[in-house]
């Protein structure tokens, strides 16, 4: 199968299943053409996943595609952007039809779920690597950034944390139970918080998606905003499957494990008070921005050096 047959067979159908009114020209030409309405800003980002680094070797192709598009779309969610389209740069060791069929299926499902039209891409031979560039739009000037957190803002997170990280223990489990399956689903099928991000335009003072763990990613907000934060460990949102499977390791996973693709959002108290209940109910307040440095906890525990700092936490939990 030649390169063009491969593209026609596995990727053209994904492009054809759904377009986008702003995507004037998609797959099949030298470039795609996207029209950006005059009142919108273009928001874009690229994300690469390498086999054996970002996902396991011999991982199911459906999941590989879903996770790659979800990770890229999550960056749009963090900016409050509305998804428009994406390009796919795929490096493959060989043209394995079963793999490509599964990958195409996972890609089509994720593209349709996230509202992203396939605009084009590039196909090359080499170690399995997936690079996805996503394009979205926000009303002019309304992109959510990491840099706006202010002293006294509330620190909030969406969903529950630590589930995807806990799932790593069960990736090869032959017969996972209900709790393990719930955790595995968070790893295999992450759901970027696109609607929530959009609803937080004009509300969040800073926003980031949690791909590398809460401490690391909140740390980026703090650094860019020149502030610190104090968190209340008791308030970390932990799912029931996580509590049951990870026991006392649960808070540590929620703080430091990645791949959850939830949002960490800072909001002023005044705007929080005015926020509709449907949005508030999707966020948990876990602490407050202050004039200190880095992340601290209400009981005085200090985390200042990434994962090794968790020994401090471990001895206090
Ligand atoms: P060019 O040589 O002009 O860069 P290519 O031969 O690489 O074009 O690709 C031909 C067409 O197929 C282009 O429109 C490109 O966007 C599309 N394409 C190539 N690989 C992929 C892919 N993995 N997914 C989606 N579209 C692809
Ligand atoms: Mg060309």
Coordinates of C-alpha atoms and ligand atoms in Angstrom, one line a residue:
X1 CA 0.0 0.0 0.0
X2 CA 1.5 3.3 -1.1
X3 CA 1.4 6.5 1.0
X4 CA -1.4 8.0 -1.0
X5 CA -3.6 4.9 -0.8
X6 CA -3.0 4.8 2.9
X7 CA -4.1 8.4 3.3
X8 CA -7.1 7.9 1.1
X9 CA -8.2 4.8 2.9
X10 CA -7.7 5.7 6.5
X11 CA -7.6 9.5 6.8
X12 CA -9.8 10.9 4.0
X13 CA -12.9 9.3 5.6
X14 CA -12.0 11.0 8.9
X15 CA -11.8 14.3 7.1
X16 CA -15.1 13.6 5.3
X17 CA -17.1 12.5 8.3
X18 CA -17.2 16.1 9.5
X19 CA -15.9 19.4 8.3
X20 CA -16.1 22.9 9.8
X21 CA -17.6 26.0 8.2
X22 CA -14.3 27.9 8.8
X23 CA -12.3 25.1 7.2
X24 CA -12.5 26.1 3.5
X25 CA -10.1 23.5 2.2
X26 CA -9.0 20.3 3.8
X27 CA -6.9 17.2 3.1
X28 CA -5.8 16.8 -0.5
X29 CA -4.1 20.0 -1.4
X30 CA -0.7 21.4 -0.4
X31 CA -2.2 23.2 2.6
X32 CA -5.5 23.5 4.3
X33 CA -7.3 26.9 4.4
X34 CA -9.0 28.1 7.5
X35 CA -10.9 31.3 7.6
X36 CA -10.7 33.2 10.9
X37 CA -13.7 35.4 11.5
X38 CA -12.7 39.0 12.1
X39 CA -13.9 39.0 15.7
X40 CA -11.9 35.9 16.6
X41 CA -8.4 35.1 17.6
X42 CA -6.8 31.9 16.2
X43 CA -5.5 29.7 19.1
X44 CA -3.2 26.9 18.1
X45 CA -0.8 24.3 19.6
X46 CA 1.1 21.2 18.7
X47 CA 1.5 18.1 20.7
X48 CA 3.7 15.0 20.1
X49 CA 3.3 11.5 21.5
X50 CA 6.1 8.9 21.1
X51 CA 5.5 5.2 21.6
X52 CA 7.2 4.0 24.7
X53 CA 7.4 7.5 26.1
X54 CA 3.8 8.9 26.1
X55 CA 2.0 5.7 25.6
X56 CA 2.9 2.0 26.1
X57 CA 4.5 -0.1 23.4
X58 CA 1.9 -2.3 21.6
X59 CA -0.8 0.0 22.9
X60 CA -4.2 -0.4 21.1
X61 CA -4.3 1.9 18.1
X62 CA -7.9 3.2 18.9
X63 CA -6.6 4.4 22.3
X64 CA -3.4 5.8 20.7
X65 CA -5.4 8.0 18.4
X66 CA -7.9 9.1 21.0
X67 CA -5.3 10.0 23.6
X68 CA -3.2 11.9 21.1
X69 CA -6.2 14.0 19.9
X70 CA -7.5 14.4 23.5
X71 CA -4.1 15.7 24.7
X72 CA -4.0 18.2 21.9
X73 CA -7.6 19.3 22.4
X74 CA -7.0 19.7 26.1
X75 CA -4.7 22.6 25.3
X76 CA -7.5 24.2 23.5
X77 CA -9.8 23.6 26.5
X78 CA -7.2 25.3 28.8
X79 CA -7.3 28.4 26.6
X80 CA -11.1 28.6 26.5
X81 CA -11.0 28.0 22.8
X82 CA -13.7 26.5 20.5
X83 CA -12.2 23.6 18.5
X84 CA -12.0 24.0 14.7
X85 CA -9.6 21.6 13.0
X86 CA -6.3 19.7 13.3
X87 CA -3.5 18.3 11.3
X88 CA -1.9 14.9 11.9
X89 CA 1.8 14.2 11.4
X90 CA 2.1 10.4 11.6
X91 CA 5.4 8.5 11.7
X92 CA 4.9 4.7 11.3
X93 CA 7.4 1.9 11.4
X94 CA 5.3 0.0 8.8
X95 CA 1.9 0.2 7.1
X96 CA 0.1 -2.3 9.2
X97 CA -3.5 -2.4 8.0
X98 CA -5.0 -3.6 11.2
X99 CA -3.2 -0.9 13.2
X100 CA -4.2 1.8 10.7
X101 CA -7.8 0.6 10.7
X102 CA -8.0 0.9 14.5
X103 CA -6.1 4.2 14.6
X104 CA -8.5 5.6 12.0
X105 CA -11.5 4.5 13.9
X106 CA -10.2 6.0 17.2
X107 CA -9.3 9.2 15.4
X108 CA -12.8 9.5 13.8
X109 CA -14.5 8.9 17.2
X110 CA -12.3 11.5 19.0
X111 CA -12.6 14.0 16.2
X112 CA -16.3 13.8 16.3
X113 CA -16.5 13.9 20.1
X114 CA -14.2 17.0 20.3
X115 CA -15.6 18.8 17.3
X116 CA -12.3 18.9 15.4
X117 CA -12.2 18.5 11.6
X118 CA -9.2 16.8 10.1
X119 CA -7.5 19.4 7.9
X120 CA -4.5 17.4 6.6
X121 CA -1.2 16.0 7.7
X122 CA 2.0 14.2 6.8
X123 CA 2.9 10.6 6.7
X124 CA 6.4 9.3 7.2
X125 CA 8.2 6.1 8.1
X126 CA 10.1 5.7 11.4
X127 CA 9.5 5.0 15.1
X128 CA 5.8 5.3 16.0
X129 CA 5.2 9.0 16.7
X130 CA 2.0 11.1 16.5
X131 CA 2.1 14.9 16.2
X132 CA -1.2 16.7 16.2
X133 CA -1.6 20.4 15.7
X134 CA -4.9 21.8 16.8
X135 CA -6.6 25.0 15.8
X136 CA -9.4 26.7 17.7
X137 CA -10.8 30.2 18.1
X138 CA -11.7 32.5 20.9
X139 CA -13.6 35.9 20.8
X140 CA -10.9 38.5 20.4
X141 CA -8.7 39.0 23.5
X142 CA -10.5 36.3 25.5
X143 CA -8.0 33.5 25.4
X144 CA -7.4 32.1 29.0
X145 CA -3.8 32.4 30.0
X146 CA -1.5 31.1 32.8
X147 CA -0.4 34.6 33.8
X148 CA -3.4 36.2 35.3
X149 CA -3.7 34.7 38.8
X150 CA -4.1 37.3 41.5
X151 CA -3.5 37.2 45.3
X152 CA -6.7 35.9 47.0
X153 CA -8.1 34.2 43.9
X154 CA -9.6 30.8 44.6
X155 CA -7.7 27.8 43.1
X156 CA -10.1 25.3 41.6
X157 CA -9.9 22.0 39.6
X158 CA -12.4 20.2 37.5
X159 CA -13.4 16.6 37.8
X160 CA -11.3 14.2 39.9
X161 CA -7.5 13.9 39.9
X162 CA -5.1 10.9 40.0
X163 CA -7.3 8.4 38.2
X164 CA -5.3 8.1 35.0
X165 CA -2.1 7.9 37.0
X166 CA -3.5 5.1 39.2
X167 CA -4.6 3.2 36.0
X168 CA -0.9 2.6 35.1
X169 CA -0.9 -0.2 37.6
X170 CA -3.7 -2.0 35.7
X171 CA -2.7 -1.5 32.1
X172 CA -1.8 -5.2 31.8
X173 CA -4.4 -6.6 34.3
X174 CA -6.0 -9.6 32.7
X175 CA -9.4 -9.2 34.5
X176 CA -9.8 -5.7 36.0
X177 CA -12.7 -5.2 38.3
X178 CA -15.2 -2.3 38.1
X179 CA -13.0 0.2 40.0
X180 CA -9.9 -0.7 37.9
X181 CA -11.9 -0.4 34.7
X182 CA -13.2 3.1 35.7
X183 CA -9.6 4.2 36.3
X184 CA -8.4 2.6 33.0
X185 CA -11.1 4.4 31.1
X186 CA -9.7 7.7 32.4
X187 CA -6.3 6.7 31.0
X188 CA -7.6 5.3 27.6
X189 CA -10.3 7.8 26.9
X190 CA -9.4 11.2 28.5
X191 CA -12.2 13.8 28.0
X192 CA -10.7 17.3 27.5
X193 CA -12.9 19.9 29.3
X194 CA -13.7 21.9 26.2
X195 CA -17.2 23.2 27.2
X196 CA -16.0 24.1 30.7
X197 CA -13.0 26.0 29.3
X198 CA -15.3 28.0 27.0
X199 CA -17.7 28.7 29.8
X200 CA -14.8 30.2 31.8
X201 CA -13.9 32.9 29.3
X202 CA -14.1 36.2 31.1
X203 CA -14.3 34.3 34.5
X204 CA -11.0 32.5 35.0
X205 CA -8.0 34.7 35.9
X206 CA -5.7 31.9 34.9
X207 CA -6.2 28.4 33.5
X208 CA -4.1 25.4 32.6
X209 CA -4.9 21.8 31.7
X210 CA -3.4 19.2 34.1
X211 CA -1.3 16.9 31.9
X212 CA 1.8 16.5 34.1
X213 CA 0.1 16.5 37.6
X214 CA -1.5 19.2 39.7
X215 CA 1.6 20.4 41.5
X216 CA 3.6 20.7 38.2
X217 CA 0.8 22.4 36.3
X218 CA -0.4 24.7 39.0
X219 CA 3.3 25.5 39.4
X220 CA 3.3 26.9 35.8
X221 CA 0.3 29.2 36.7
X222 CA 2.1 30.4 39.8
X223 CA 5.4 31.0 38.0
X224 CA 3.8 32.9 35.1
X225 CA 1.6 34.9 37.5
X226 CA 4.3 35.7 40.0
X227 CA 2.3 34.4 43.0
X228 CA 2.1 31.4 45.3
X229 CA -0.7 29.1 46.5
X230 CA -1.8 27.4 49.6
X231 CA -3.9 24.2 49.1
X232 CA -6.1 22.2 51.5
X233 CA -5.2 18.6 51.0
X234 CA -8.6 17.5 52.4
X235 CA -10.3 19.2 49.5
X236 CA -8.6 17.3 46.7
X237 CA -11.3 15.8 44.5
X238 CA -10.6 12.0 44.7
X239 CA -12.9 9.5 42.9
X240 CA -14.3 6.5 44.7
X241 CA -12.4 4.1 42.4
X242 CA -9.2 5.9 43.2
X243 CA -9.8 5.8 47.0
X244 CA -10.6 2.1 46.8
X245 CA -7.7 1.1 44.6
X246 CA -5.0 3.4 45.7
X247 CA -5.8 3.8 49.4
X248 CA -3.5 6.2 51.2
X249 CA -1.5 6.7 47.9
X250 CA -4.6 8.5 46.5
X251 CA -3.7 12.1 47.5
X252 CA -0.2 11.7 46.2
X253 CA -1.4 10.5 42.9
X254 CA -3.9 13.4 42.7
X255 CA -1.0 15.8 43.3
X256 CA 1.6 14.4 41.1
X257 CA 0.4 11.9 38.5
X258 CA -0.4 13.1 35.0
X259 CA -2.7 12.4 32.1
X260 CA -6.0 13.4 33.8
X261 CA -6.6 16.4 31.4
X262 CA -8.7 18.2 34.0
X263 CA -8.5 22.0 34.2
X264 CA -6.8 24.0 37.0
X265 CA -8.5 27.4 37.2
X266 CA -8.1 30.4 39.3
X267 CA -11.1 32.7 39.9
X268 CA -11.6 35.8 41.9
X269 CA -14.0 35.4 44.8
X270 CA -16.3 38.1 43.4
X271 CA -16.7 36.2 40.0
X272 CA -16.9 32.9 41.7
X273 CA -19.9 34.2 43.7
X274 CA -21.7 35.1 40.5
X275 CA -20.9 31.9 38.6
X276 CA -23.9 29.8 37.6
X277 CA -24.3 26.7 39.7
X278 CA -23.9 24.4 36.6
X279 CA -20.3 25.7 36.2
X280 CA -19.5 25.8 39.9
X281 CA -20.6 22.2 40.3
X282 CA -17.9 21.1 37.8
X283 CA -15.1 22.7 39.9
X284 CA -13.8 22.0 43.3
X285 CA -12.1 24.8 45.3
X286 CA -8.9 23.4 46.7
X287 CA -7.1 26.5 47.9
X288 CA -6.2 30.1 47.4
X289 CA -3.6 32.2 45.6
X290 CA -1.3 34.2 47.9
X291 CA 1.9 36.3 47.8
X292 CA 4.1 33.4 48.7
X293 CA 6.2 31.2 46.4
X294 CA 5.3 27.8 45.0
X295 CA 2.7 25.5 46.4
X296 CA 2.2 25.1 50.1
X297 CA -0.4 23.3 52.2
X298 CA -2.5 24.5 55.0
X299 CA -0.8 22.1 57.5
X300 CA 2.6 23.8 56.7
X301 CA 4.0 21.1 54.4
X302 CA 6.2 22.6 51.7
X303 CA 6.7 21.2 48.2
X304 CA 9.4 23.0 46.4
X305 CA 11.3 20.6 44.2
X306 CA 8.8 18.6 42.1
X307 CA 8.4 14.9 42.7
X308 CA 11.2 14.4 45.2
X309 CA 9.4 16.9 47.4
X310 CA 6.7 14.4 47.8
X311 CA 8.7 12.6 50.4
X312 CA 7.7 15.6 52.6
X313 CA 4.2 14.9 51.8
X314 CA 4.5 11.2 52.2
X315 CA 5.7 11.5 55.7
X316 CA 2.8 13.8 56.6
X317 CA 0.0 11.9 55.0
Ligands
LIG1 P1 2.9 17.5 0.3 O1 3.9 16.7 -0.4 O2 2.4 18.6 -0.6 O3 3.4 18.0 1.7 P2 1.7 15.1 1.1 O4 2.0 14.2 -0.1 O5 2.6 15.0 2.3 O6 1.7 16.6 0.6 O7 0.2 14.9 1.5 C1 -0.8 14.9 0.5 C2 -2.1 15.3 1.2 O8 -2.5 14.3 2.1 C3 -2.0 16.6 1.9 O9 -3.2 17.3 1.7 C4 -1.8 16.3 3.3 O10 -2.4 17.2 4.2 C5 -2.6 14.9 3.4 N1 -2.0 14.0 4.4 C6 -0.8 13.4 4.4 N2 -0.7 12.6 5.5 C7 -1.8 12.8 6.2 C8 -2.2 12.2 7.5 N3 -1.5 11.4 8.2 N4 -3.5 12.6 7.9 C9 -4.2 13.5 7.2 N5 -3.9 14.0 6.0 C10 -2.7 13.7 5.5
LIG2 MG1 2.8 19.9 -1.7

